[in-house]
PDB file of C-alpha atoms in Angstrom:
ATOM      1  CA  MET A   1     -80.879   1.462 105.836  1.00  0.00           C
ATOM      2  CA  SER A   2     -83.157   0.372 102.967  1.00  0.00           C
ATOM      3  CA  VAL A   3     -81.696   0.071  99.363  1.00  0.00           C
ATOM      4  CA  SER A   4     -83.939  -0.095  96.239  1.00  0.00           C
ATOM      5  CA  VAL A   5     -83.459  -2.638  93.577  1.00  0.00           C
ATOM      6  CA  THR A   6     -84.279  -1.291  90.150  1.00  0.00           C
ATOM      7  CA  LEU A   7     -84.386  -2.833  86.690  1.00  0.00           C
ATOM      8  CA  PRO A   8     -81.194  -1.693  84.887  1.00  0.00           C
ATOM      9  CA  ALA A   9     -80.886  -0.997  81.187  1.00  0.00           C
ATOM     10  CA  LEU A  10     -80.098  -4.297  79.424  1.00  0.00           C
ATOM     11  CA  GLY A  11     -79.520  -2.960  75.910  1.00  0.00           C
ATOM     12  CA  GLU A  12     -79.976   0.086  73.706  1.00  0.00           C
ATOM     13  CA  SER A  13     -83.380  -0.976  72.396  1.00  0.00           C
ATOM     14  CA  VAL A  14     -84.565  -2.734  75.550  1.00  0.00           C
ATOM     15  CA  THR A  15     -87.274  -0.750  77.276  1.00  0.00           C
ATOM     16  CA  GLU A  16     -88.926  -3.274  79.615  1.00  0.00           C
ATOM     17  CA  GLY A  17     -88.472  -6.746  81.161  1.00  0.00           C
ATOM     18  CA  THR A  18     -90.435  -9.563  82.708  1.00  0.00           C
ATOM     19  CA  VAL A  19     -89.668 -11.104  86.149  1.00  0.00           C
ATOM     20  CA  THR A  20     -89.496 -14.848  85.560  1.00  0.00           C
ATOM     21  CA  ARG A  21     -88.358 -16.032  88.936  1.00  0.00           C
ATOM     22  CA  TRP A  22     -87.333 -14.751  92.322  1.00  0.00           C
ATOM     23  CA  LEU A  23     -84.290 -16.519  93.752  1.00  0.00           C
ATOM     24  CA  LYS A  24     -84.884 -15.236  97.285  1.00  0.00           C
ATOM     25  CA  ALA A  25     -88.024 -14.775  99.373  1.00  0.00           C
ATOM     26  CA  GLU A  26     -89.086 -11.944 101.634  1.00  0.00           C
ATOM     27  CA  GLY A  27     -87.245 -12.114 104.945  1.00  0.00           C
ATOM     28  CA  GLU A  28     -84.151 -14.007 103.641  1.00  0.00           C
ATOM     29  CA  ARG A  29     -80.645 -12.612 103.847  1.00  0.00           C
ATOM     30  CA  VAL A  30     -78.783 -11.811 100.678  1.00  0.00           C
ATOM     31  CA  GLU A  31     -75.199 -10.784 100.056  1.00  0.00           C
ATOM     32  CA  ALA A  32     -73.875  -8.060  97.796  1.00  0.00           C
ATOM     33  CA  ASP A  33     -73.630  -9.120  94.075  1.00  0.00           C
ATOM     34  CA  GLU A  34     -75.574 -12.327  94.847  1.00  0.00           C
ATOM     35  CA  PRO A  35     -78.252 -13.255  92.217  1.00  0.00           C
ATOM     36  CA  LEU A  36     -81.560 -12.043  93.449  1.00  0.00           C
ATOM     37  CA  LEU A  37     -84.032 -12.624  90.549  1.00  0.00           C
ATOM     38  CA  GLU A  38     -84.211 -13.561  86.850  1.00  0.00           C
ATOM     39  CA  VAL A  39     -85.424 -11.215  84.274  1.00  0.00           C
ATOM     40  CA  SER A  40     -86.417 -12.000  80.586  1.00  0.00           C
ATOM     41  CA  THR A  41     -86.505  -9.464  77.721  1.00  0.00           C
ATOM     42  CA  ASP A  42     -87.042  -9.794  74.060  1.00  0.00           C
ATOM     43  CA  LYS A  43     -83.271  -9.972  73.442  1.00  0.00           C
ATOM     44  CA  VAL A  44     -81.634 -11.475  76.636  1.00  0.00           C
ATOM     45  CA  ASP A  45     -82.416 -13.475  79.752  1.00  0.00           C
ATOM     46  CA  THR A  46     -80.241 -12.466  82.760  1.00  0.00           C
ATOM     47  CA  GLU A  47     -80.004 -12.394  86.527  1.00  0.00           C
ATOM     48  CA  ILE A  48     -80.228  -9.193  88.618  1.00  0.00           C
ATOM     49  CA  PRO A  49     -77.636  -9.082  91.523  1.00  0.00           C
ATOM     50  CA  ALA A  50     -78.299  -7.600  94.901  1.00  0.00           C
ATOM     51  CA  PRO A  51     -76.763  -4.091  95.086  1.00  0.00           C
ATOM     52  CA  ALA A  52     -76.015  -4.430  98.820  1.00  0.00           C
ATOM     53  CA  ALA A  53     -75.954  -7.013 101.591  1.00  0.00           C
ATOM     54  CA  GLY A  54     -78.919  -7.249 103.900  1.00  0.00           C
ATOM     55  CA  ILE A  55     -82.401  -8.707 104.278  1.00  0.00           C
ATOM     56  CA  LEU A  56     -84.980  -8.786 101.558  1.00  0.00           C
ATOM     57  CA  ALA A  57     -87.626  -6.578 103.119  1.00  0.00           C
ATOM     58  CA  ALA A  58     -90.182  -6.232 100.275  1.00  0.00           C
ATOM     59  CA  ILE A  59     -90.779  -7.573  96.765  1.00  0.00           C
ATOM     60  CA  LYS A  60     -92.473  -4.849  94.670  1.00  0.00           C
ATOM     61  CA  VAL A  61     -93.013  -6.802  91.397  1.00  0.00           C
ATOM     62  CA  ALA A  62     -94.291 -10.346  91.332  1.00  0.00           C
ATOM     63  CA  GLU A  63     -93.321 -13.080  88.962  1.00  0.00           C
ATOM     64  CA  ASP A  64     -94.493 -12.914  85.351  1.00  0.00           C
ATOM     65  CA  GLU A  65     -95.105  -9.218  85.605  1.00  0.00           C
ATOM     66  CA  THR A  66     -93.581  -6.666  83.114  1.00  0.00           C
ATOM     67  CA  VAL A  67     -92.038  -3.431  84.241  1.00  0.00           C
ATOM     68  CA  GLU A  68     -90.061  -0.662  82.532  1.00  0.00           C
ATOM     69  CA  VAL A  69     -86.375   0.031  82.713  1.00  0.00           C
ATOM     70  CA  GLY A  70     -85.639   1.914  86.020  1.00  0.00           C
ATOM     71  CA  ALA A  71     -88.670   0.665  87.915  1.00  0.00           C
ATOM     72  CA  GLU A  72     -88.290  -0.448  91.522  1.00  0.00           C
ATOM     73  CA  LEU A  73     -88.309  -4.273  91.951  1.00  0.00           C
ATOM     74  CA  ALA A  74     -87.573  -4.890  95.650  1.00  0.00           C
ATOM     75  CA  VAL A  75     -86.144  -3.305  98.794  1.00  0.00           C
ATOM     76  CA  ILE A  76     -83.271  -4.603 100.772  1.00  0.00           C
ATOM     77  CA  ASP A  77     -82.790  -3.691 104.477  1.00  0.00           C
ATOM     78  CA  ASP A  78     -79.361  -3.983 105.932  1.00  0.00           C
ATOM     79  CA  GLY A  79     -80.833  -4.689 109.432  1.00  0.00           C
ATOM     80  CA  THR A  80     -80.259  -1.263 111.083  1.00  0.00           C
ATOM     81  CA  GLY A  81     -83.768  -0.140 110.506  1.00  0.00           C
ATOM     82  CA  ALA A  82     -82.631   3.377 109.573  1.00  0.00           C
ATOM     83  CA  PRO A  83     -84.232   5.038 106.407  1.00  0.00           C
ATOM     84  CA  ALA A  84     -82.187   5.281 103.353  1.00  0.00           C
ATOM     85  CA  ALA A  85     -79.600   8.013 103.495  1.00  0.00           C
ATOM     86  CA  ALA A  86     -80.037  10.829 100.972  1.00  0.00           C
ATOM     87  CA  PRO A  87     -77.021  11.860  98.940  1.00  0.00           C
ATOM     88  CA  ALA A  88     -75.201  15.071  99.850  1.00  0.00           C
ATOM     89  CA  GLY A  89     -77.393  18.067  99.157  1.00  0.00           C
ATOM     90  CA  GLY A  90     -80.379  15.819  98.409  1.00  0.00           C
ATOM     91  CA  ALA A  91     -83.651  14.842 100.013  1.00  0.00           C
ATOM     92  CA  ALA A  92     -85.194  11.538 101.059  1.00  0.00           C
ATOM     93  CA  GLY A  93     -88.338  10.342  99.119  1.00  0.00           C
ATOM     94  CA  THR A  94     -89.444   8.719  95.893  1.00  0.00           C
ATOM     95  CA  ASP A  95     -87.271   9.268  92.842  1.00  0.00           C
ATOM     96  CA  VAL A  96     -88.673  10.395  89.603  1.00  0.00           C
ATOM     97  CA  VAL A  97     -86.714   8.650  86.825  1.00  0.00           C
ATOM     98  CA  LEU A  98     -86.701   9.135  83.086  1.00  0.00           C
ATOM     99  CA  PRO A  99     -88.623   6.203  81.485  1.00  0.00           C
ATOM    100  CA  ALA A 100     -87.994   4.598  78.190  1.00  0.00           C
ATOM    101  CA  LEU A 101     -89.750   6.491  75.492  1.00  0.00           C
ATOM    102  CA  GLY A 102     -88.972   4.207  72.498  1.00  0.00           C
ATOM    103  CA  GLU A 103     -86.984   1.265  71.300  1.00  0.00           C
ATOM    104  CA  SER A 104     -84.027   3.312  70.064  1.00  0.00           C
ATOM    105  CA  VAL A 105     -84.376   6.311  72.523  1.00  0.00           C
ATOM    106  CA  THR A 106     -81.506   6.307  75.037  1.00  0.00           C
ATOM    107  CA  GLU A 107     -81.693   9.910  76.345  1.00  0.00           C
ATOM    108  CA  GLY A 108     -84.034  12.841  76.561  1.00  0.00           C
ATOM    109  CA  THR A 109     -83.837  16.589  77.272  1.00  0.00           C
ATOM    110  CA  VAL A 110     -85.870  18.375  79.948  1.00  0.00           C
ATOM    111  CA  THR A 111     -87.630  21.280  78.163  1.00  0.00           C
ATOM    112  CA  ARG A 112     -89.902  22.562  80.972  1.00  0.00           C
ATOM    113  CA  TRP A 113     -90.762  21.848  84.631  1.00  0.00           C
ATOM    114  CA  LEU A 114     -94.478  22.184  85.344  1.00  0.00           C
ATOM    115  CA  LYS A 115     -93.947  22.178  89.109  1.00  0.00           C
ATOM    116  CA  GLU A 116     -91.487  23.999  91.321  1.00  0.00           C
ATOM    117  CA  VAL A 117     -89.720  22.894  94.489  1.00  0.00           C
ATOM    118  CA  GLY A 118     -92.048  22.881  97.476  1.00  0.00           C
ATOM    119  CA  GLU A 119     -95.284  22.575  95.510  1.00  0.00           C
ATOM    120  CA  GLU A 120     -97.786  19.703  96.155  1.00  0.00           C
ATOM    121  CA  VAL A 121     -98.218  17.170  93.374  1.00  0.00           C
ATOM    122  CA  THR A 122    -100.694  14.308  92.911  1.00  0.00           C
ATOM    123  CA  GLU A 123    -100.230  10.866  91.467  1.00  0.00           C
ATOM    124  CA  ASP A 124    -100.213  10.815  87.643  1.00  0.00           C
ATOM    125  CA  GLU A 125    -100.197  14.623  87.494  1.00  0.00           C
ATOM    126  CA  PRO A 126     -97.918  16.009  84.671  1.00  0.00           C
ATOM    127  CA  LEU A 127     -94.673  16.959  86.376  1.00  0.00           C
ATOM    128  CA  LEU A 128     -92.229  17.909  83.454  1.00  0.00           C
ATOM    129  CA  GLU A 129     -91.944  17.965  79.739  1.00  0.00           C
ATOM    130  CA  VAL A 130     -89.259  15.857  78.022  1.00  0.00           C
ATOM    131  CA  SER A 131     -88.081  16.020  74.402  1.00  0.00           C
ATOM    132  CA  THR A 132     -86.313  13.289  72.461  1.00  0.00           C
ATOM    133  CA  ASP A 133     -85.322  12.827  68.860  1.00  0.00           C
ATOM    134  CA  LYS A 134     -88.554  11.026  68.122  1.00  0.00           C
ATOM    135  CA  VAL A 135     -91.206  12.196  70.634  1.00  0.00           C
ATOM    136  CA  ASP A 136     -92.051  15.086  73.016  1.00  0.00           C
ATOM    137  CA  THR A 137     -94.039  13.949  76.053  1.00  0.00           C
ATOM    138  CA  GLU A 138     -94.943  14.765  79.625  1.00  0.00           C
ATOM    139  CA  ILE A 139     -93.661  12.666  82.571  1.00  0.00           C
ATOM    140  CA  PRO A 140     -96.293  12.217  85.350  1.00  0.00           C
ATOM    141  CA  ALA A 141     -95.607  12.065  89.055  1.00  0.00           C
ATOM    142  CA  PRO A 142     -95.298   8.540  90.299  1.00  0.00           C
ATOM    143  CA  VAL A 143     -96.714   9.254  93.802  1.00  0.00           C
ATOM    144  CA  SER A 144     -98.540  12.136  95.590  1.00  0.00           C
ATOM    145  CA  GLY A 145     -96.488  14.365  97.826  1.00  0.00           C
ATOM    146  CA  THR A 146     -94.311  17.446  97.758  1.00  0.00           C
ATOM    147  CA  LEU A 147     -91.591  18.148  95.085  1.00  0.00           C
ATOM    148  CA  LEU A 148     -88.504  18.219  97.384  1.00  0.00           C
ATOM    149  CA  GLU A 149     -85.656  18.554  94.790  1.00  0.00           C
ATOM    150  CA  ILE A 150     -85.079  18.963  91.056  1.00  0.00           C
ATOM    151  CA  VAL A 151     -81.996  17.116  90.050  1.00  0.00           C
ATOM    152  CA  VAL A 152     -82.024  17.806  86.216  1.00  0.00           C
ATOM    153  CA  ALA A 153     -82.603  21.437  85.285  1.00  0.00           C
ATOM    154  CA  GLU A 154     -84.233  22.620  82.097  1.00  0.00           C
ATOM    155  CA  ASP A 155     -82.360  22.233  78.815  1.00  0.00           C
ATOM    156  CA  GLU A 156     -80.239  19.490  80.398  1.00  0.00           C
ATOM    157  CA  THR A 157     -79.967  15.976  78.845  1.00  0.00           C
ATOM    158  CA  ALA A 158     -80.278  12.817  80.890  1.00  0.00           C
ATOM    159  CA  GLU A 159     -80.099   9.058  80.034  1.00  0.00           C
ATOM    160  CA  VAL A 160     -83.017   6.651  80.372  1.00  0.00           C
ATOM    161  CA  GLY A 161     -83.333   5.569  83.939  1.00  0.00           C
ATOM    162  CA  ALA A 162     -81.574   8.714  85.319  1.00  0.00           C
ATOM    163  CA  LYS A 163     -82.932  10.469  88.409  1.00  0.00           C
ATOM    164  CA  LEU A 164     -84.823  13.568  87.524  1.00  0.00           C
ATOM    165  CA  ALA A 165     -86.442  14.693  90.773  1.00  0.00           C
ATOM    166  CA  VAL A 166     -87.444  13.622  94.344  1.00  0.00           C
ATOM    167  CA  ILE A 167     -91.023  13.518  95.738  1.00  0.00           C
ATOM    168  CA  GLY A 168     -91.428  13.308  99.522  1.00  0.00           C
ATOM    169  CA  ALA A 169     -94.326  13.033 101.872  1.00  0.00           C
ATOM    170  CA  ALA A 170     -97.009  15.790 101.875  1.00  0.00           C
ATOM    171  CA  GLY A 171     -95.870  18.678 103.955  1.00  0.00           C
ATOM    172  CA  ALA A 172     -92.218  17.725 103.949  1.00  0.00           C
ATOM    173  CA  ALA A 173     -89.704  20.623 103.771  1.00  0.00           C
ATOM    174  CA  PRO A 174     -87.660  20.829 100.579  1.00  0.00           C
ATOM    175  CA  ALA A 175     -83.958  20.182 100.524  1.00  0.00           C
ATOM    176  CA  ALA A 176     -81.915  23.154 101.589  1.00  0.00           C
ATOM    177  CA  ALA A 177     -79.758  24.585  99.001  1.00  0.00           C
ATOM    178  CA  PRO A 178     -75.986  24.279  99.740  1.00  0.00           C
ATOM    179  CA  ALA A 179     -74.482  27.516 101.085  1.00  0.00           C
ATOM    180  CA  PRO A 180     -72.120  29.101  98.545  1.00  0.00           C
ATOM    181  CA  ALA A 181     -68.472  28.798  99.497  1.00  0.00           C
ATOM    182  CA  ALA A 182     -66.854  31.943 100.776  1.00  0.00           C
ATOM    183  CA  PRO A 183     -64.502  33.403  98.163  1.00  0.00           C
ATOM    184  CA  ALA A 184     -60.923  33.039  98.902  1.00  0.00           C
ATOM    185  CA  PRO A 185     -59.013  36.251  99.583  1.00  0.00           C
ATOM    186  CA  ALA A 186     -57.195  37.584  96.676  1.00  0.00           C
ATOM    187  CA  ALA A 187     -53.506  37.137  96.931  1.00  0.00           C
ATOM    188  CA  ALA A 188     -51.443  40.316  96.846  1.00  0.00           C
ATOM    189  CA  PRO A 189     -49.588  40.830  93.634  1.00  0.00           C
ATOM    190  CA  ALA A 190     -45.913  40.006  93.732  1.00  0.00           C
ATOM    191  CA  LEU A 191     -43.568  42.829  93.390  1.00  0.00           C
ATOM    192  CA  ARG A 192     -41.420  42.510  90.334  1.00  0.00           C
ATOM    193  CA  ARG A 193     -37.812  43.562  90.523  1.00  0.00           C
ATOM    194  CA  PRO A 194     -36.543  45.764  87.826  1.00  0.00           C
ATOM    195  CA  SER A 195     -34.417  43.776  85.447  1.00  0.00           C
ATOM    196  CA  PRO A 196     -30.914  45.178  84.743  1.00  0.00           C
ATOM    197  CA  PRO A 197     -30.418  46.939  81.380  1.00  0.00           C
ATOM    198  CA  ARG A 198     -29.145  44.722  78.681  1.00  0.00           C
ATOM    199  CA  PRO A 199     -25.731  45.673  77.136  1.00  0.00           C
ATOM    200  CA  ARG A 200     -26.194  46.827  73.556  1.00  0.00           C
ATOM    201  CA  SER A 201     -23.990  45.123  71.044  1.00  0.00           C
ATOM    202  CA  PRO A 202     -22.361  47.357  68.518  1.00  0.00           C
ATOM    203  CA  ARG A 203     -23.885  47.157  65.103  1.00  0.00           C
ATOM    204  CA  PRO A 204     -21.657  45.653  62.439  1.00  0.00           C
ATOM    205  CA  ARG A 205     -20.612  48.183  59.786  1.00  0.00           C
ATOM    206  CA  PRO A 206     -20.784  47.303  56.153  1.00  0.00           C
ATOM    207  CA  PRO A 207     -17.423  46.544  54.527  1.00  0.00           C
ATOM    208  CA  ALA A 208     -15.927  49.499  52.621  1.00  0.00           C
ATOM    209  CA  THR A 209     -16.109  48.982  48.911  1.00  0.00           C
ATOM    210  CA  THR A 210     -12.973  49.789  46.792  1.00  0.00           C
ATOM    211  CA  ALA A 211     -13.408  52.124  43.783  1.00  0.00           C
ATOM    212  CA  ARG A 212     -12.941  50.444  40.478  1.00  0.00           C
ATOM    213  CA  THR A 213     -12.224  52.256  37.357  1.00  0.00           C
ATOM    214  CA  SER A 214     -14.279  51.334  34.385  1.00  0.00           C
ATOM    215  CA  ARG A 215     -12.408  50.319  31.256  1.00  0.00           C
ATOM    216  CA  ARG A 216     -15.409  50.247  28.975  1.00  0.00           C
ATOM    217  CA  TRP A 217     -15.594  52.851  26.241  1.00  0.00           C
ATOM    218  CA  SER A 218     -18.662  54.044  24.425  1.00  0.00           C
ATOM    219  CA  ALA A 219     -19.283  56.125  21.288  1.00  0.00           C
ATOM    220  CA  SER A 220     -19.555  59.289  23.366  1.00  0.00           C
ATOM    221  CA  SER A 221     -16.266  58.623  25.137  1.00  0.00           C
ATOM    222  CA  PRO A 222     -13.265  60.700  24.029  1.00  0.00           C
ATOM    223  CA  PRO A 223     -10.721  59.027  21.769  1.00  0.00           C
ATOM    224  CA  ARG A 224      -8.084  57.088  23.423  1.00  0.00           C
ATOM    225  CA  THR A 225      -4.650  58.613  23.517  1.00  0.00           C
ATOM    226  CA  ALA A 226      -1.384  57.603  25.058  1.00  0.00           C
ATOM    227  CA  SER A 227      -2.273  59.399  28.253  1.00  0.00           C
ATOM    228  CA  THR A 228      -5.797  57.955  28.535  1.00  0.00           C
ATOM    229  CA  TRP A 229      -4.504  54.534  27.678  1.00  0.00           C
ATOM    230  CA  ALA A 230      -1.872  54.718  30.374  1.00  0.00           C
ATOM    231  CA  ARG A 231      -4.504  55.926  32.893  1.00  0.00           C
ATOM    232  CA  SER A 232      -6.784  53.062  32.082  1.00  0.00           C
ATOM    233  CA  ARG A 233      -4.048  50.458  32.362  1.00  0.00           C
ATOM    234  CA  ALA A 234      -2.399  52.062  35.438  1.00  0.00           C
ATOM    235  CA  PRO A 235      -3.550  51.576  38.929  1.00  0.00           C
ATOM    236  CA  ALA A 236      -6.337  53.871  40.394  1.00  0.00           C
ATOM    237  CA  SER A 237      -3.896  56.065  42.312  1.00  0.00           C
ATOM    238  CA  VAL A 238      -1.647  56.636  39.223  1.00  0.00           C
ATOM    239  CA  ALA A 239      -4.738  57.267  36.980  1.00  0.00           C
ATOM    240  CA  ALA A 240      -6.132  59.801  39.424  1.00  0.00           C
ATOM    241  CA  SER A 241      -2.854  61.729  39.642  1.00  0.00           C
ATOM    242  CA  ALA A 242      -2.597  61.656  35.790  1.00  0.00           C
ATOM    243  CA  SER A 243      -6.144  62.928  35.432  1.00  0.00           C
ATOM    244  CA  ARG A 244      -5.443  65.842  37.704  1.00  0.00           C
ATOM    245  CA  THR A 245      -2.261  66.902  35.821  1.00  0.00           C
ATOM    246  CA  SER A 246      -3.543  66.615  32.190  1.00  0.00           C
ATOM    247  CA  SER A 247      -6.870  66.147  30.525  1.00  0.00           C
ATOM    248  CA  PRO A 248      -7.458  64.437  27.158  1.00  0.00           C
ATOM    249  CA  PRO A 249      -7.928  66.608  24.069  1.00  0.00           C
ATOM    250  CA  ARG A 250     -11.329  66.764  22.595  1.00  0.00           C
ATOM    251  CA  ARG A 251     -12.108  65.883  19.002  1.00  0.00           C
ATOM    252  CA  PRO A 252     -13.330  68.954  17.034  1.00  0.00           C
ATOM    253  CA  PRO A 253     -16.746  68.542  15.410  1.00  0.00           C
ATOM    254  CA  GLY A 254     -16.613  67.881  11.637  1.00  0.00           C
ATOM    255  CA  PRO A 255     -18.554  69.688   8.883  1.00  0.00           C
ATOM    256  CA  PRO A 256     -22.179  68.756   8.454  1.00  0.00           C
ATOM    257  CA  GLN A 257     -22.825  66.063   5.822  1.00  0.00           C
ATOM    258  CA  PRO A 258     -25.170  67.056   2.944  1.00  0.00           C
ATOM    259  CA  LEU A 259     -28.509  65.316   2.638  1.00  0.00           C
ATOM    260  CA  ARG A 260     -28.809  62.785  -0.173  1.00  0.00           C
ATOM    261  CA  PRO A 261     -31.792  62.985  -2.385  1.00  0.00           C
ATOM    262  CA  PRO A 262     -33.997  59.883  -2.438  1.00  0.00           C
ATOM    263  CA  SER A 263     -33.230  57.442  -5.220  1.00  0.00           C
ATOM    264  CA  PRO A 264     -36.011  57.044  -7.883  1.00  0.00           C
ATOM    265  CA  PRO A 265     -37.806  53.737  -8.062  1.00  0.00           C
ATOM    266  CA  PRO A 266     -36.392  51.228 -10.596  1.00  0.00           C
ATOM    267  CA  LEU A 267     -38.053  51.333 -14.114  1.00  0.00           C
ATOM    268  CA  ARG A 268     -39.853  48.241 -15.162  1.00  0.00           C
ATOM    269  CA  PRO A 269     -40.036  47.220 -18.833  1.00  0.00           C
ATOM    270  CA  PRO A 270     -43.433  47.394 -20.531  1.00  0.00           C
ATOM    271  CA  PRO A 271     -45.266  44.128 -20.715  1.00  0.00           C
ATOM    272  CA  ARG A 272     -44.695  42.000 -23.809  1.00  0.00           C
ATOM    273  CA  ARG A 273     -47.640  41.735 -26.145  1.00  0.00           C
ATOM    274  CA  ARG A 274     -48.709  38.175 -26.902  1.00  0.00           C
ATOM    275  CA  ARG A 275     -49.225  37.356 -30.608  1.00  0.00           C
ATOM    276  CA  SER A 276     -51.796  34.939 -31.818  1.00  0.00           C
ATOM    277  CA  TRP A 277     -50.845  32.465 -34.624  1.00  0.00           C
ATOM    278  CA  ARG A 278     -53.274  31.083 -37.115  1.00  0.00           C
ATOM    279  CA  ARG A 279     -52.729  28.467 -39.840  1.00  0.00           C
ATOM    280  CA  PRO A 280     -53.010  30.170 -43.323  1.00  0.00           C
ATOM    281  CA  ARG A 281     -55.593  28.752 -45.693  1.00  0.00           C
ATOM    282  CA  CYS A 282     -54.384  27.142 -48.852  1.00  0.00           C
ATOM    283  CA  ALA A 283     -55.091  29.229 -52.009  1.00  0.00           C
ATOM    284  CA  VAL A 284     -55.130  26.193 -54.314  1.00  0.00           C
ATOM    285  CA  ARG A 285     -58.112  23.828 -53.914  1.00  0.00           C
ATOM    286  CA  ARG A 286     -57.813  20.218 -54.602  1.00  0.00           C
ATOM    287  CA  SER A 287     -59.260  19.072 -57.953  1.00  0.00           C
ATOM    288  CA  ARG A 288     -61.841  16.283 -57.873  1.00  0.00           C
TER     289      ARG A 288
END
């Protein structure tokens, strides 16, 4: 089984890298997570480990060459000679990945697919349209062949280096869509037992209020007599029995009072006249 070695993302703004040195030659055996090559970027220099154990079958990128993030660098064969196994529900072929479209662009949204599954495509032919927060562009097909599978549907967002589609050899059959799972039979509704009636608790009755006799008298109340005074000071039962036996006498209305004429306004004295005083002239003149 062959395993592809790709250039991983080495930072948010890193879009490409340069292969500075290969630590293994073609035909040598490598172990999993063993350093395979050295890569230099504008921010970091690092080593790329082998993703699996096996024999380095092919080197795709030579030293001092620059490639983008997600590009294929080499192929490792585990020695069985079998082709790379496709994931469940997928197809074997060349992967179409989302390239880096800017320094700070980390993801993109597929707006429209220009080809459908089963159609023939040629190398560098526009395959789909991708939109980011900075640019809208078309992704070309990396190889010629048949579009076997579309991994990312329209209006879905994928990160840089993510797998978008698979292109196989010309005339290859597309991947069969997984059969829908049979719906599970609906469970019969459980029968509910009728709940026993709840005993009703008796409602509490409000406490009986005792009648109180008012001892306040107003101007319209009849005059107090010995009997009314005794009834007001006696208990309610004694007062009730007294009121049933005798009633207080009513005061006869008095004669109507005559109306008083309005009093005249007070008289004010006339204002005093102010006299002017002058100095009298002297009748006798002074002799010179």
